[in-house]
XYZ file of N, CA and C in Angstrom:
201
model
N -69.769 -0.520 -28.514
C -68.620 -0.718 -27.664
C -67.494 -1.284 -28.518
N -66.269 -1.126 -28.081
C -65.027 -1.459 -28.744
C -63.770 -1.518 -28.293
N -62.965 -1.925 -28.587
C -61.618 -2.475 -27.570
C -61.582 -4.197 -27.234
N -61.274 -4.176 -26.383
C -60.341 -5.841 -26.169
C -59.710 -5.994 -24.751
N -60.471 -7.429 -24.534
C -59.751 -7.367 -23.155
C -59.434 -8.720 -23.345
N -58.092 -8.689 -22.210
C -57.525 -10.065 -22.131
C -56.945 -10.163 -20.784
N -56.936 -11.185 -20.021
C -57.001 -12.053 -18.913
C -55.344 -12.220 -18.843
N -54.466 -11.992 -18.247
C -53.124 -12.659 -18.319
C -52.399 -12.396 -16.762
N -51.615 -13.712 -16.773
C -51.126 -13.647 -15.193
C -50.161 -12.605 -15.558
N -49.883 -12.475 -14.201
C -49.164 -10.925 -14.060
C -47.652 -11.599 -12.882
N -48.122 -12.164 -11.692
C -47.562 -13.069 -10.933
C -48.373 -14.124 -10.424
N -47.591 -14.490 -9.282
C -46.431 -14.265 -8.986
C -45.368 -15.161 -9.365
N -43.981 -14.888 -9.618
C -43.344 -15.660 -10.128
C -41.720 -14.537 -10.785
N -40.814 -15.544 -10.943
C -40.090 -14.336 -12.031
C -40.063 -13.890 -13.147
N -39.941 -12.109 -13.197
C -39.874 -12.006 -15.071
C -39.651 -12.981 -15.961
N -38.450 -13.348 -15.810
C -38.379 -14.524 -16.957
C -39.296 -15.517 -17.610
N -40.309 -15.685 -16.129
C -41.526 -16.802 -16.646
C -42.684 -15.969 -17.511
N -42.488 -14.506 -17.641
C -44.014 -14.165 -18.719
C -43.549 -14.180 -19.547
N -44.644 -15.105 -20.727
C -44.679 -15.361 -21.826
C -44.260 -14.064 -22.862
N -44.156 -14.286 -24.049
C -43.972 -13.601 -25.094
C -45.369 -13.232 -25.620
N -46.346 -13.886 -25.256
C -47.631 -13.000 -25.697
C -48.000 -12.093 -24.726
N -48.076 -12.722 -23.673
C -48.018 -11.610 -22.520
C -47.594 -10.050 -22.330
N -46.016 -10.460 -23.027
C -45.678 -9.001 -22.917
C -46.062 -8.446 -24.216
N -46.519 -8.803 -25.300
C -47.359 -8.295 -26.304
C -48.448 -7.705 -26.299
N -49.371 -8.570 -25.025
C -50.967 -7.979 -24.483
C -50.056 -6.725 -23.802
N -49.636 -6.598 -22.827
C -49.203 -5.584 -21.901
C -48.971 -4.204 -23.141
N -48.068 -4.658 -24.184
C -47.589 -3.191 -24.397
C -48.248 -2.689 -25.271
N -49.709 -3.438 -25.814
C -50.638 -2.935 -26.478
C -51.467 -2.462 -25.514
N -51.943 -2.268 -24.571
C -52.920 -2.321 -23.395
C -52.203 -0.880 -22.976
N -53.949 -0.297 -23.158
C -53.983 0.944 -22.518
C -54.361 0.520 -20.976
N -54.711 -0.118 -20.668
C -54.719 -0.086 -18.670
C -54.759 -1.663 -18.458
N -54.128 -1.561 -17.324
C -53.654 -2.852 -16.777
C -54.454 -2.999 -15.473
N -55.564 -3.788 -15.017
C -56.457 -4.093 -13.673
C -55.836 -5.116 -12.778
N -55.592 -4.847 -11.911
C -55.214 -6.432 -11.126
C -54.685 -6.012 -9.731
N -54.438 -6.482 -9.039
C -53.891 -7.078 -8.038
C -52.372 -6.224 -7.673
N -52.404 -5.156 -6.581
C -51.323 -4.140 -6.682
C -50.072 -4.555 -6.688
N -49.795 -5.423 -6.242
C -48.147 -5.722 -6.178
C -48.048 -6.335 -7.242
N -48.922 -7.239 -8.787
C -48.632 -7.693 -9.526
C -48.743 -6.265 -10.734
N -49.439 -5.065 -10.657
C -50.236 -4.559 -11.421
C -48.651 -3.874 -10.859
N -47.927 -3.184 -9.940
C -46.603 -2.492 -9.611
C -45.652 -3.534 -10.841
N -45.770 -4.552 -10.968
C -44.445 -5.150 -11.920
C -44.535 -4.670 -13.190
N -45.675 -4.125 -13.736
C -45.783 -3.332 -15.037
C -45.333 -2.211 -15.561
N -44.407 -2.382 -15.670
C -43.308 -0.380 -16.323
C -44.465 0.604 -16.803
N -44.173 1.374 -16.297
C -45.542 2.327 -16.268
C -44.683 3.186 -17.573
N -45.849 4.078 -18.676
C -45.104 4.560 -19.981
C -46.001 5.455 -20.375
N -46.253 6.147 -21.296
C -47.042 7.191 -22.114
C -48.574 6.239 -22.577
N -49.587 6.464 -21.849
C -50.763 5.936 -22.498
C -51.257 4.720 -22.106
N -50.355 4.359 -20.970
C -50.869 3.260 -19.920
C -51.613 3.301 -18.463
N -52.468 3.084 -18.173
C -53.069 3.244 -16.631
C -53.171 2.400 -16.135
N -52.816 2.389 -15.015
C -52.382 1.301 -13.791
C -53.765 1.630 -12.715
N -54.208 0.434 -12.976
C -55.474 0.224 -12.070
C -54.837 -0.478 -11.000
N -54.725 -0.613 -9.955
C -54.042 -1.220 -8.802
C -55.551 -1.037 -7.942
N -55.742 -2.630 -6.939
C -56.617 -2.685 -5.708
C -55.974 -4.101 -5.286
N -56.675 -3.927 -3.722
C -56.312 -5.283 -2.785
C -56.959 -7.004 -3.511
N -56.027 -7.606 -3.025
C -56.291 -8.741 -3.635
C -57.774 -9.655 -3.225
N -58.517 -8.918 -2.087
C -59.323 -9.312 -1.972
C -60.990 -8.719 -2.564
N -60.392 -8.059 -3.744
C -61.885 -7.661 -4.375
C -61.916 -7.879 -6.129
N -61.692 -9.157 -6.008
C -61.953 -10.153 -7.923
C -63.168 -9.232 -8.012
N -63.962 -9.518 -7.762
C -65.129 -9.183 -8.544
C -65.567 -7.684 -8.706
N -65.364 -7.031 -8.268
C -65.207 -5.694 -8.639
C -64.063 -5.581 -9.929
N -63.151 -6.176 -9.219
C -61.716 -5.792 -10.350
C -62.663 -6.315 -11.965
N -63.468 -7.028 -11.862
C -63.799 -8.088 -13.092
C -64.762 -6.845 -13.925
N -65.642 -6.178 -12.705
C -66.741 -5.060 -13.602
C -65.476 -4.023 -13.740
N -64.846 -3.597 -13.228
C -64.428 -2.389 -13.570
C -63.580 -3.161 -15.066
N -63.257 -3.758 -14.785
C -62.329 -4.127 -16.454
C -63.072 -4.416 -17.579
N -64.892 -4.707 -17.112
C -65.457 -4.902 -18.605
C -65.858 -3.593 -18.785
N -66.133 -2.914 -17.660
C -66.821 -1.179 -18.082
C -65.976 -0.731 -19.033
């Protein structure tokens, strides 16, 4: 197995508050898992997939992101 995963808030809050590593994880990151209205604030681009589900299923969201 191979790749990299990393954990980073997404919201809620304003742009201005994500970090500078943050948007570093993001624009290296082939897919983004989370929470749809936070996982919608992510500019969608060439080679990115937007995993979007309801905020009430963490633990699924957690296996599908280590698969």
């Amino acid at each position: 197995m191979s790749g990299w995963l990393r954990v980073v808030g997404l919201g809620p809050g304003d742009d201005s508050m994500t970090t500078p590593q943050v948007s570093q994880s993001l624009a290296e990151a082939t897919d983004v898992i989370g929470y749809g209205k936070y996982v919608a604030r992510v500019a969608e681009r060439p080679g990115l997939q937007r995993h979007a589900s309801d905020n009430r299923v963490e633990l699924e969201r957690a296996r599908s992101a280590l698969e």
